[in-house]
mmCIF file of C-alpha atoms in Angstrom:
data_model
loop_
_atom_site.group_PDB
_atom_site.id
_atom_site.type_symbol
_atom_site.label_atom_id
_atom_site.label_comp_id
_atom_site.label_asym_id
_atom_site.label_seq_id
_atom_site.Cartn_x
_atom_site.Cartn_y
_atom_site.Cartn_z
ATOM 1 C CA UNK A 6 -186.944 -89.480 -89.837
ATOM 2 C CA UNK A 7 -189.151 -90.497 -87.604
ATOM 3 C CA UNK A 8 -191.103 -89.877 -84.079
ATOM 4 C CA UNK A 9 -190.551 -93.722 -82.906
ATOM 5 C CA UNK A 10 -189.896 -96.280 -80.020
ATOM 6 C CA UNK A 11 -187.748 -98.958 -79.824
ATOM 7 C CA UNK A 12 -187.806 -102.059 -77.297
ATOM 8 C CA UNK A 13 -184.734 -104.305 -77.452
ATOM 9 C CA UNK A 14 -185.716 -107.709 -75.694
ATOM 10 C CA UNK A 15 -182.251 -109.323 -74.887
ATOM 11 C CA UNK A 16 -182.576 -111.271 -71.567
ATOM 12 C CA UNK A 17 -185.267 -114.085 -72.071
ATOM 13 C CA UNK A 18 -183.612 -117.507 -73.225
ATOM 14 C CA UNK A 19 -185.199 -117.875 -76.317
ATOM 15 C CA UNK A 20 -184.628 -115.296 -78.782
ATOM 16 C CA UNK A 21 -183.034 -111.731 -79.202
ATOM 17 C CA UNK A 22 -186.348 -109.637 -80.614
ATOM 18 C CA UNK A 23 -186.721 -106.023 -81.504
ATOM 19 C CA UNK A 24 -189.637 -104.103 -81.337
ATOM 20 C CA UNK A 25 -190.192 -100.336 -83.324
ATOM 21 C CA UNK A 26 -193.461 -98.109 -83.859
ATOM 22 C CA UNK A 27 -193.351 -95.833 -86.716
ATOM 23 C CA UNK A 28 -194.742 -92.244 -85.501
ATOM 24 C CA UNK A 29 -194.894 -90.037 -88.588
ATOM 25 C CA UNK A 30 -197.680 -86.560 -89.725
ATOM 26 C CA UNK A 31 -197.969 -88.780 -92.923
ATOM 27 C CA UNK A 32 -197.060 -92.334 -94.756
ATOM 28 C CA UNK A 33 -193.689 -92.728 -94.404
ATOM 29 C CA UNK A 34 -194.260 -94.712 -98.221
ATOM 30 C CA UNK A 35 -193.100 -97.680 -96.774
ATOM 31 C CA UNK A 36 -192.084 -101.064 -98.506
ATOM 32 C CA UNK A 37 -190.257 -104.106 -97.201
ATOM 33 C CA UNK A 38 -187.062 -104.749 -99.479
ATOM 34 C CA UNK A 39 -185.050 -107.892 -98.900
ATOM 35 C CA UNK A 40 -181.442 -106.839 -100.745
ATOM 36 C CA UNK A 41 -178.838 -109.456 -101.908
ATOM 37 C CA UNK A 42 -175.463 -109.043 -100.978
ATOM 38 C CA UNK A 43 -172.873 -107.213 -104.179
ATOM 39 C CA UNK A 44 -175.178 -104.300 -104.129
ATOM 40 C CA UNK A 45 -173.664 -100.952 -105.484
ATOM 41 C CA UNK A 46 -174.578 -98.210 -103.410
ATOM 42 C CA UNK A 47 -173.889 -94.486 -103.497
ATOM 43 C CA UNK A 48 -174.148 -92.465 -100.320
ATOM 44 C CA UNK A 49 -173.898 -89.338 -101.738
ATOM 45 C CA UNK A 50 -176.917 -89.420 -104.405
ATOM 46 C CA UNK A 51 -180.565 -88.764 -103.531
ATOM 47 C CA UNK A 52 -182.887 -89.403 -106.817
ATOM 48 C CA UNK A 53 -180.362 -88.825 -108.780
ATOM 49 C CA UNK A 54 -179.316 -85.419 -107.404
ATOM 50 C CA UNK A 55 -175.272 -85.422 -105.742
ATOM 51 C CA UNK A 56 -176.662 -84.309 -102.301
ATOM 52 C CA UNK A 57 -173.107 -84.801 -101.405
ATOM 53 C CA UNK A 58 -171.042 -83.475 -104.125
ATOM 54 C CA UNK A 59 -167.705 -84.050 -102.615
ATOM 55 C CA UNK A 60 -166.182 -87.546 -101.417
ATOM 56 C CA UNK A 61 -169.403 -89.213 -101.462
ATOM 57 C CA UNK A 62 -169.395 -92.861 -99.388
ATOM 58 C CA UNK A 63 -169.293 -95.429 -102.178
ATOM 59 C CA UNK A 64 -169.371 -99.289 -101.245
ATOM 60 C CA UNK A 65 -170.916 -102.415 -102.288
ATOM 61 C CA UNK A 66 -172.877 -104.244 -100.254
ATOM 62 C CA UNK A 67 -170.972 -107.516 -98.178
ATOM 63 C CA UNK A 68 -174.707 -108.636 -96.669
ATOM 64 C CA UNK A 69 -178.071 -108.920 -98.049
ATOM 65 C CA UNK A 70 -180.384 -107.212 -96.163
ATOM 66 C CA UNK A 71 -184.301 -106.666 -94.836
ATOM 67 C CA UNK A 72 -185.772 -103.771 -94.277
ATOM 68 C CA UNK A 73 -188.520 -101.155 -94.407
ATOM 69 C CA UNK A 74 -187.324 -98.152 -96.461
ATOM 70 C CA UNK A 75 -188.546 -94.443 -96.006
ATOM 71 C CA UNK A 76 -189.659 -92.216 -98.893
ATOM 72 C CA UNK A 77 -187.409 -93.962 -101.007
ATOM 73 C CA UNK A 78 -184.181 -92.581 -99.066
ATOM 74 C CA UNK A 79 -183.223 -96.312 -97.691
ATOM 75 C CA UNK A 80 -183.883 -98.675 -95.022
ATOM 76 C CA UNK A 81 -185.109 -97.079 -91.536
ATOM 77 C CA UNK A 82 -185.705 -100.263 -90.151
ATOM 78 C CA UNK A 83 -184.547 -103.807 -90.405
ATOM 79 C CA UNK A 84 -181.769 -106.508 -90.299
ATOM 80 C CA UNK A 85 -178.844 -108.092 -91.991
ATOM 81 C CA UNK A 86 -177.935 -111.873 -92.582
ATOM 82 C CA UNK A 87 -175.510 -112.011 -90.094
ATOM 83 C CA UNK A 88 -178.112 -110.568 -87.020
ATOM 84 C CA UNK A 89 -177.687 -107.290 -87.226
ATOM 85 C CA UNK A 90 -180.222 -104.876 -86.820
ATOM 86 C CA UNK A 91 -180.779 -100.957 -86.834
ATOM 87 C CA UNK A 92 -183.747 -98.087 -86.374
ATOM 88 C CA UNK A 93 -183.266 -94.447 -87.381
ATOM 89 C CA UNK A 94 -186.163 -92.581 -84.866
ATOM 90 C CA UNK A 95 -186.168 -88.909 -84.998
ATOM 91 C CA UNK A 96 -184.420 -86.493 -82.939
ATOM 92 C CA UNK A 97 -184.833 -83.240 -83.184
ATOM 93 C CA UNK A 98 -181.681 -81.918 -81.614
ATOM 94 C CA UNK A 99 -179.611 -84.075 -83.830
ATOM 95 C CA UNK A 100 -176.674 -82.356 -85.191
ATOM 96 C CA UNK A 101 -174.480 -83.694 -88.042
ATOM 97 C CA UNK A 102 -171.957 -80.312 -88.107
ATOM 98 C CA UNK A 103 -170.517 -79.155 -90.623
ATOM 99 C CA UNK A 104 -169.212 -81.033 -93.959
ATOM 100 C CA UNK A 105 -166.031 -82.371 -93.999
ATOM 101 C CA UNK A 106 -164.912 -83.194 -97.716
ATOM 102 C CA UNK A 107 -161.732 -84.917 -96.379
ATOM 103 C CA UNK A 108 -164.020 -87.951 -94.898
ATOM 104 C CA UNK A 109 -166.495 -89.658 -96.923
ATOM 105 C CA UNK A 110 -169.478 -88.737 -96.748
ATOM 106 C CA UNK A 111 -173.291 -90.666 -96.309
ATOM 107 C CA UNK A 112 -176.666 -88.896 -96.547
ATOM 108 C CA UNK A 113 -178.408 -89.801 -93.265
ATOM 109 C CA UNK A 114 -181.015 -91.227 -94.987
ATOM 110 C CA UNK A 115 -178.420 -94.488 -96.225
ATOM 111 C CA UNK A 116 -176.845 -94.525 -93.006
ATOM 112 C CA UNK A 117 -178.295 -97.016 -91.178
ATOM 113 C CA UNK A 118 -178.155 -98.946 -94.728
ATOM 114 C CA UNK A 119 -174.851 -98.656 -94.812
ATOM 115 C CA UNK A 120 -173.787 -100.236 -91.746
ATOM 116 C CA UNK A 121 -176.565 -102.981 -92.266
ATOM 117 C CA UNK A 122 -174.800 -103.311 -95.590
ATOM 118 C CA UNK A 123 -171.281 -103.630 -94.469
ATOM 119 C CA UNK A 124 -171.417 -104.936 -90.576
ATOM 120 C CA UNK A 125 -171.963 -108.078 -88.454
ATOM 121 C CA UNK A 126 -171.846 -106.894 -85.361
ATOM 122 C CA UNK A 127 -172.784 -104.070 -83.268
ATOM 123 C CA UNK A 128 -168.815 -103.329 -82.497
ATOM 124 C CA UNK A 129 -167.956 -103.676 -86.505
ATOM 125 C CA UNK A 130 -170.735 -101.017 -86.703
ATOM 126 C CA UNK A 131 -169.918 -98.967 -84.503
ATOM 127 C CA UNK A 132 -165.749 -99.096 -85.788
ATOM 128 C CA UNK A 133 -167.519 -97.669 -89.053
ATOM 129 C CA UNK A 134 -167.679 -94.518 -88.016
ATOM 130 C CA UNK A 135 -164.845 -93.743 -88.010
ATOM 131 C CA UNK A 136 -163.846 -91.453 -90.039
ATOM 132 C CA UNK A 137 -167.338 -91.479 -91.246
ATOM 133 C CA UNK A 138 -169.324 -88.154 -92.305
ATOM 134 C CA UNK A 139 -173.376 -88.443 -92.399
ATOM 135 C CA UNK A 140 -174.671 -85.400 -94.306
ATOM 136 C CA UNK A 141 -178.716 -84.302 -93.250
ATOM 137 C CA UNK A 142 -180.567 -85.071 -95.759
ATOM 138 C CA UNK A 143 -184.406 -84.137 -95.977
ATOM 139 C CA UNK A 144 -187.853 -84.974 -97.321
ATOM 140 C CA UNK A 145 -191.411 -84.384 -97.701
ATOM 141 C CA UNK A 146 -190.106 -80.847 -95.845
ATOM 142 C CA UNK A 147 -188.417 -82.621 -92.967
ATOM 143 C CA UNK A 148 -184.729 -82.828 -92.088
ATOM 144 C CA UNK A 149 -183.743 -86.508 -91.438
ATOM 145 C CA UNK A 150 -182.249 -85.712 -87.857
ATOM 146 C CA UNK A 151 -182.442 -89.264 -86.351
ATOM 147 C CA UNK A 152 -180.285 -90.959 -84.098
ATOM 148 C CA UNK A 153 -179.904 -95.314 -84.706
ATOM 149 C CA UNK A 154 -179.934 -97.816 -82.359
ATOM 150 C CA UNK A 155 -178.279 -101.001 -83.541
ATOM 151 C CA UNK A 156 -178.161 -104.371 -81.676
ATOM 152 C CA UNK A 157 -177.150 -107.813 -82.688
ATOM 153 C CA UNK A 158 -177.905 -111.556 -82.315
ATOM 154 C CA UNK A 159 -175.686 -111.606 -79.262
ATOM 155 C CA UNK A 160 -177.943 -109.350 -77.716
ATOM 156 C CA UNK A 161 -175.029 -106.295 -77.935
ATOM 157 C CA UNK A 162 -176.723 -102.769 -78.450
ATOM 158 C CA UNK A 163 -175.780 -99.033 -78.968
ATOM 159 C CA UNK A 164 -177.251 -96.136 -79.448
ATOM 160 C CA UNK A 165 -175.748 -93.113 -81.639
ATOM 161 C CA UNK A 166 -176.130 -89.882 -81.726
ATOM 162 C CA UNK A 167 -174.955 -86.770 -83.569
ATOM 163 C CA UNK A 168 -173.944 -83.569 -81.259
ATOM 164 C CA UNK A 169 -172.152 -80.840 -83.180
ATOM 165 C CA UNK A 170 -170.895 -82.809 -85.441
ATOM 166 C CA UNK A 171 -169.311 -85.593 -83.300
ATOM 167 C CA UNK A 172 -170.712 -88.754 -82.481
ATOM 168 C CA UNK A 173 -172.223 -89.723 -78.825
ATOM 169 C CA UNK A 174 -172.109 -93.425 -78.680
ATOM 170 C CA UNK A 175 -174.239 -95.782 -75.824
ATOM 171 C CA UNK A 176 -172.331 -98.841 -76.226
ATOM 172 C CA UNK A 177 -173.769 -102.243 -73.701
ATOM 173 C CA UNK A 178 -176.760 -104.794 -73.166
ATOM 174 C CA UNK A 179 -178.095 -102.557 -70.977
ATOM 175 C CA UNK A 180 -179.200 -100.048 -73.674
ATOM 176 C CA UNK A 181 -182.466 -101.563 -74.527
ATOM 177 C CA UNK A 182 -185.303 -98.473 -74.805
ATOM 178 C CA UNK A 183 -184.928 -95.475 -77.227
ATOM 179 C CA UNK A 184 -187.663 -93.031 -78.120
ATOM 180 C CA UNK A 185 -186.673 -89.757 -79.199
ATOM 181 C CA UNK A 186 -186.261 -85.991 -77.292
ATOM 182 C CA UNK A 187 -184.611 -85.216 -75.376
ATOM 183 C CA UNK A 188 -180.886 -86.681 -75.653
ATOM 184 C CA UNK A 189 -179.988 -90.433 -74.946
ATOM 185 C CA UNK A 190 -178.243 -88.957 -71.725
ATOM 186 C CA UNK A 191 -181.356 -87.013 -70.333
ATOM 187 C CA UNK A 192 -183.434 -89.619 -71.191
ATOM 188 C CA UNK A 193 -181.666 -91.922 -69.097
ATOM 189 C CA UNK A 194 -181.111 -89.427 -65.736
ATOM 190 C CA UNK A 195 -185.052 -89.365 -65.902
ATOM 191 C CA UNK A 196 -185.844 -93.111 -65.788
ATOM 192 C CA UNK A 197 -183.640 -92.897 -62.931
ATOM 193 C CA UNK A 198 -185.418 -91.198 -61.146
ATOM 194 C CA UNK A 199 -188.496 -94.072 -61.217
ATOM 195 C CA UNK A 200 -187.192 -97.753 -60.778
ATOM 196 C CA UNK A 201 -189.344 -99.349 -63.265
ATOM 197 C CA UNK A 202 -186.990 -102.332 -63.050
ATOM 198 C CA UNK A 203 -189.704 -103.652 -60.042
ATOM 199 C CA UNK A 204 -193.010 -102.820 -61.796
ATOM 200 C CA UNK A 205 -196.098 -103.377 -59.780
ATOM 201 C CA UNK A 206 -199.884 -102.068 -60.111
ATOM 202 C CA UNK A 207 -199.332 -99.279 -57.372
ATOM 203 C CA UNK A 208 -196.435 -97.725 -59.835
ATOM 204 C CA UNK A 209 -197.806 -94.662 -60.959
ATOM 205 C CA UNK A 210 -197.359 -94.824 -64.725
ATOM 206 C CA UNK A 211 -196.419 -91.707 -67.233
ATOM 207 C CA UNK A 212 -199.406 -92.203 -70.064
ATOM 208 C CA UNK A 213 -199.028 -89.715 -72.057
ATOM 209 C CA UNK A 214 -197.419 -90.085 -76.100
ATOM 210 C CA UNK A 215 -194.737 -87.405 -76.322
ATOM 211 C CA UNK A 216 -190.981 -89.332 -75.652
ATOM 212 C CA UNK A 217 -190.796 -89.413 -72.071
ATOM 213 C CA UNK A 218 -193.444 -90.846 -70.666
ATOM 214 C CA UNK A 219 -193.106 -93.515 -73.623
ATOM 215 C CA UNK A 220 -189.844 -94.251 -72.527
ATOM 216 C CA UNK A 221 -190.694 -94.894 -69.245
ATOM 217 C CA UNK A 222 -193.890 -97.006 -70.493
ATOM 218 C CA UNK A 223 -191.187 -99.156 -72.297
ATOM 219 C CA UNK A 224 -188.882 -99.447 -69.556
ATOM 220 C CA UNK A 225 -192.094 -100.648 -67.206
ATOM 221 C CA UNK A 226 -193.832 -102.987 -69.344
ATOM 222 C CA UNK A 227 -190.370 -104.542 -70.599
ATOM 223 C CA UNK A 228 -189.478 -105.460 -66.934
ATOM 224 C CA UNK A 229 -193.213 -107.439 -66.756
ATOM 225 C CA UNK A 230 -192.419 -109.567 -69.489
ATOM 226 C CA UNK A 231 -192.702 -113.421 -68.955
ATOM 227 C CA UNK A 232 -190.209 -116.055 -70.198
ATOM 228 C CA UNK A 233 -191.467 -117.152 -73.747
ATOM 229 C CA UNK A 234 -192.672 -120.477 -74.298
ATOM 230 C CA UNK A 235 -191.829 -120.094 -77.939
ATOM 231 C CA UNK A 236 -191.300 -117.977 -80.680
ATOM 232 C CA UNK A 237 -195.171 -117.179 -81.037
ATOM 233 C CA UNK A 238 -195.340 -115.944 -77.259
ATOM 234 C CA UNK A 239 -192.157 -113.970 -77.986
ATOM 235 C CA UNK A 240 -193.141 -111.689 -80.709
ATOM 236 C CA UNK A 241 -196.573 -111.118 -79.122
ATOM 237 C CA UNK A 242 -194.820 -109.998 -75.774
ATOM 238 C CA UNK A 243 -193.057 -107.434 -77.951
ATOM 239 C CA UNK A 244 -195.711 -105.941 -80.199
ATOM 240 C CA UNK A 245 -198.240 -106.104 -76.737
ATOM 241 C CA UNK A 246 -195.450 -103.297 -75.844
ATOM 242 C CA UNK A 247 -195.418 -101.473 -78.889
ATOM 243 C CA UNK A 248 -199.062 -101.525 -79.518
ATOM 244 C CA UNK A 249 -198.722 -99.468 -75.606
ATOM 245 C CA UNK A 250 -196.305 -97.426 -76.625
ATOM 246 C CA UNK A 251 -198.443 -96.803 -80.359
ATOM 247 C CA UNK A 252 -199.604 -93.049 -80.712
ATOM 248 C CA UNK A 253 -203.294 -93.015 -81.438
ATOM 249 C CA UNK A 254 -205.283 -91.767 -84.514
ATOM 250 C CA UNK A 255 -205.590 -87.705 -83.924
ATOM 251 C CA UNK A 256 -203.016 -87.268 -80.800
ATOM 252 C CA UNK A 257 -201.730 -83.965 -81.138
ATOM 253 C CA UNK A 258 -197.643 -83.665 -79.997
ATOM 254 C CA UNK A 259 -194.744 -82.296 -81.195
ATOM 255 C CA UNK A 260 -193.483 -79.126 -83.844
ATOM 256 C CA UNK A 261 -195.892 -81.156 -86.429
ATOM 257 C CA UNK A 262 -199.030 -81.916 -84.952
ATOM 258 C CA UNK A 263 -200.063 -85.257 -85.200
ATOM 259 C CA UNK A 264 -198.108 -88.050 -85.351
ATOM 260 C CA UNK A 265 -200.368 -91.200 -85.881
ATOM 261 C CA UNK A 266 -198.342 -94.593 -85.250
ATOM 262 C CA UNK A 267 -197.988 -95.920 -89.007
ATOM 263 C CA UNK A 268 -197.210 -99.249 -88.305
ATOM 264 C CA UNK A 269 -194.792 -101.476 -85.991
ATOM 265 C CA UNK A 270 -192.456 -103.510 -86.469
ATOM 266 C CA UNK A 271 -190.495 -107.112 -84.778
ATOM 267 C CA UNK A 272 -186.845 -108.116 -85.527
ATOM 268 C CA UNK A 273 -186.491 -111.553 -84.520
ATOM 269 C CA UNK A 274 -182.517 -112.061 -84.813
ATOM 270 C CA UNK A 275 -181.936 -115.193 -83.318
ATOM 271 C CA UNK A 276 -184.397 -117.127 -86.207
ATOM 272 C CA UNK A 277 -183.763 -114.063 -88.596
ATOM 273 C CA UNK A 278 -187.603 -112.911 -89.001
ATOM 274 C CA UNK A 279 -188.960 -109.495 -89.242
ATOM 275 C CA UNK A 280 -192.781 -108.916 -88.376
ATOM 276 C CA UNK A 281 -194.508 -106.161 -89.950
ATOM 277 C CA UNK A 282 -197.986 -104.764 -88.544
ATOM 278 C CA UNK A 283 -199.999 -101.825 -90.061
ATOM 279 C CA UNK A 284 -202.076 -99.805 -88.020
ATOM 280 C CA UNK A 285 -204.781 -99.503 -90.487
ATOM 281 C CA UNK A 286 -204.938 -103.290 -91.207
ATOM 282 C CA UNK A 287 -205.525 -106.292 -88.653
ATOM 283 C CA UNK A 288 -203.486 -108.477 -90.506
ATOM 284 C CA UNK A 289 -199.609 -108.706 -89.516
ATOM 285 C CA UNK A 290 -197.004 -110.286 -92.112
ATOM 286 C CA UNK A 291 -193.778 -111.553 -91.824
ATOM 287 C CA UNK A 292 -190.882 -112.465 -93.890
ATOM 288 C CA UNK A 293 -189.014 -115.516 -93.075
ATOM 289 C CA UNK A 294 -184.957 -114.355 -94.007
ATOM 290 C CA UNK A 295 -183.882 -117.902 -95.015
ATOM 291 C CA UNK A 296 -186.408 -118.705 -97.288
ATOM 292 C CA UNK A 297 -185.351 -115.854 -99.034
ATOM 293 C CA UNK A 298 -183.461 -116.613 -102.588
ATOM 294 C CA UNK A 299 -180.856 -113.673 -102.784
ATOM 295 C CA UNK A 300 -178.049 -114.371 -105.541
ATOM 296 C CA UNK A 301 -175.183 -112.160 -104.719
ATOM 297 C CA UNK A 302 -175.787 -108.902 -106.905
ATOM 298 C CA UNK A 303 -179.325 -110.004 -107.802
ATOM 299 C CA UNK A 304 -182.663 -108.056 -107.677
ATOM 300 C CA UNK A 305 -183.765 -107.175 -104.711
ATOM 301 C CA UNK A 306 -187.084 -108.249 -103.498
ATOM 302 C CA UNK A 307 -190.074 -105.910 -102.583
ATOM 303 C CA UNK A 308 -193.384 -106.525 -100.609
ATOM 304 C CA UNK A 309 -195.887 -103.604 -100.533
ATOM 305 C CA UNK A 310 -197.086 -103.828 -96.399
ATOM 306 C CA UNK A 311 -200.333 -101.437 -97.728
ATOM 307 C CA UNK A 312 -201.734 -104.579 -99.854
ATOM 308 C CA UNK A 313 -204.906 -105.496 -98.290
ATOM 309 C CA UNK A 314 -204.639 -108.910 -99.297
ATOM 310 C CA UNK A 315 -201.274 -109.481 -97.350
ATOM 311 C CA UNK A 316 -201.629 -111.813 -93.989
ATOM 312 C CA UNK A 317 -199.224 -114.030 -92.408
ATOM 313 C CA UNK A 318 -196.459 -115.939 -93.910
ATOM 314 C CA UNK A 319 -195.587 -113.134 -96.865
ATOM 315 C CA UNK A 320 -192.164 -114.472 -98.134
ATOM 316 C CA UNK A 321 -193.174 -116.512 -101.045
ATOM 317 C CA UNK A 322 -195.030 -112.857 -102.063
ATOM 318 C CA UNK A 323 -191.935 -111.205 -102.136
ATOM 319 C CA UNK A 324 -190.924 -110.317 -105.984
ATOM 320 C CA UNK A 325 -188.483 -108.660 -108.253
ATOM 321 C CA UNK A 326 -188.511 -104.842 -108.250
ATOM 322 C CA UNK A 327 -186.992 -101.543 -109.018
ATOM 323 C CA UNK A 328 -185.858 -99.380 -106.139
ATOM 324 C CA UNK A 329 -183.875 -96.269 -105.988
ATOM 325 C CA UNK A 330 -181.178 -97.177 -103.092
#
């Protein structure tokens, strides 16, 4: 549920990396939750409430997971062990339509946890929906209406979207940039009408923070980027974009006022790492995936990003915890 971008860096020879900046009026409670794989899950259950009383989604869990969850309502953010990774960002047109008891039915705030739960790919993803129903769900006063982008350690990406009820699906490589309003498709027919693909320093640049002229920041400083040296060169080239594309403290946009970049975040999928960097703390964390012990139907492990005393390396801080999803 959230004001966001989203840089997908697919076309160096190194590494597939994601970048995301979390744009929210408040904390977004966020904690970073590495799941095992044989996890029961219930689609249709918010804090214990049936907030979708009829043919709810049920599953359990094929993949063990990492992500950043949201208020509680599941991951927003993050990647499977098989390379897949997905981003709810907000969109305010989003438009589930109307319930449908004959299909199951997900809350949207377990639907990007759901496919990380139960795909590989971005196409075994994407064949999920069918037949799929996600329900709005809201929080804190706010309606998740978010649209995902997903995109896997091939490099494959998509975009989806709900219009009335029906899905609008941006399936190819090419799909790289997502911020938020307006649609995927207007978003597009107005970065064509700059070629960013040829950046230079007479380019006039968009700088403000509302979605378009972030999208077009994205789209310019993701065609400057240098081939990596190594995975340390990588990830900075990423966040360097994010950290552009970052809303400032007190930056007024939008139908809730301010919406302060919370933190950002780095999928690395080709050496399964996710970065993690707080705006209101100069340290960034990772967690490294495989030196992760998940037991199939174990605990799941949670890191708090808001401890001061995090830096660096943070998988060995990981520990056994109680979440709701």
């Amino acid at each position: 549920m959230a004001v966001c971008t989203r840089v997908l860096w697919n076309s160096n020879d190194l590494a597939v990396l994601t970048g995301r900046s979390m744009d929210w009026p408040e904390s977004t409670e966020p904690l970073i939750v590495a799941f095992p794989a044989g996890r029961r899950r219930d689609g249709g259950a918010l804090a214990g409430v049936d907030v979708v009383p009829r043919n709810p989604l049920r599953w359990t869990s094929r993949y063990a997971t990492l992500v950043t969850s949201v208020y509680g309502l599941g991951g927003i953010d993050g990647f499977n062990e098989k390379g897949l990774a997905g981003h709810g960002l907000y969109l305010q047109s989003t438009d589930f339509g109307v319930r449908n008891p004959a299909e199951p039915g997900v809350h949207a705030g377990m639907w990007l946890q759901y496919l990380l739960d139960q795909a590989a790919t971005v196409s075994e993803a994407l064949a999920l929906m069918d037949g799929l129903d996600v329900v709005m769900v809201g929080a804190h006063g706010h309606d998740a209406t978010i649209h995902l982008a997903l995109e896997d350690a091939s490099g494959d990406s998509a975009i989806i979207e709900f219009d009335h009820g029906t899905p609008v699906v941006h399936h190819g490589r090419q799909y790289t940039l997502m911020t938020n309003d307006p649609t995927y498709d207007e978003q597009l027919a107005l970065l064509a009408e700059q070629d960013f693909s040829r950046p230079s320093r007479d380019m006039p640049l968009p700088g403000n923070v509302n979605a378009v002229d972030r999208f077009q920041r994205a789209a310019y400083y993701s065609a400057l980027l240098p081939e990596p040296r190594d995975e340390r060169q990588a990830v900075a080239g990423v966040l360097a974009i994010m950290r552009n594309v970052s809303v400032p403290f007190g930056a007024p946009y939008g139908e809730f006022g301010v919406y302060n970049t919370e933190y950002r975040t780095v999928c690395d999928l080709t050496n399964r790492v996710y970065f993690f960097e707080l705006t209101t703390s100069p340290n960034t964390i990772w967690v490294r995936f495989d030196d992760l012990t998940l037991p199939d139907g174990g605990d799941p492990l949670i890191v708090d990003p808001y401890d001061e005393t995090m830096v660096g390396n943070v998988t060995g801080r990981m520990t056994p915890g109680l979440i709701g999803f």
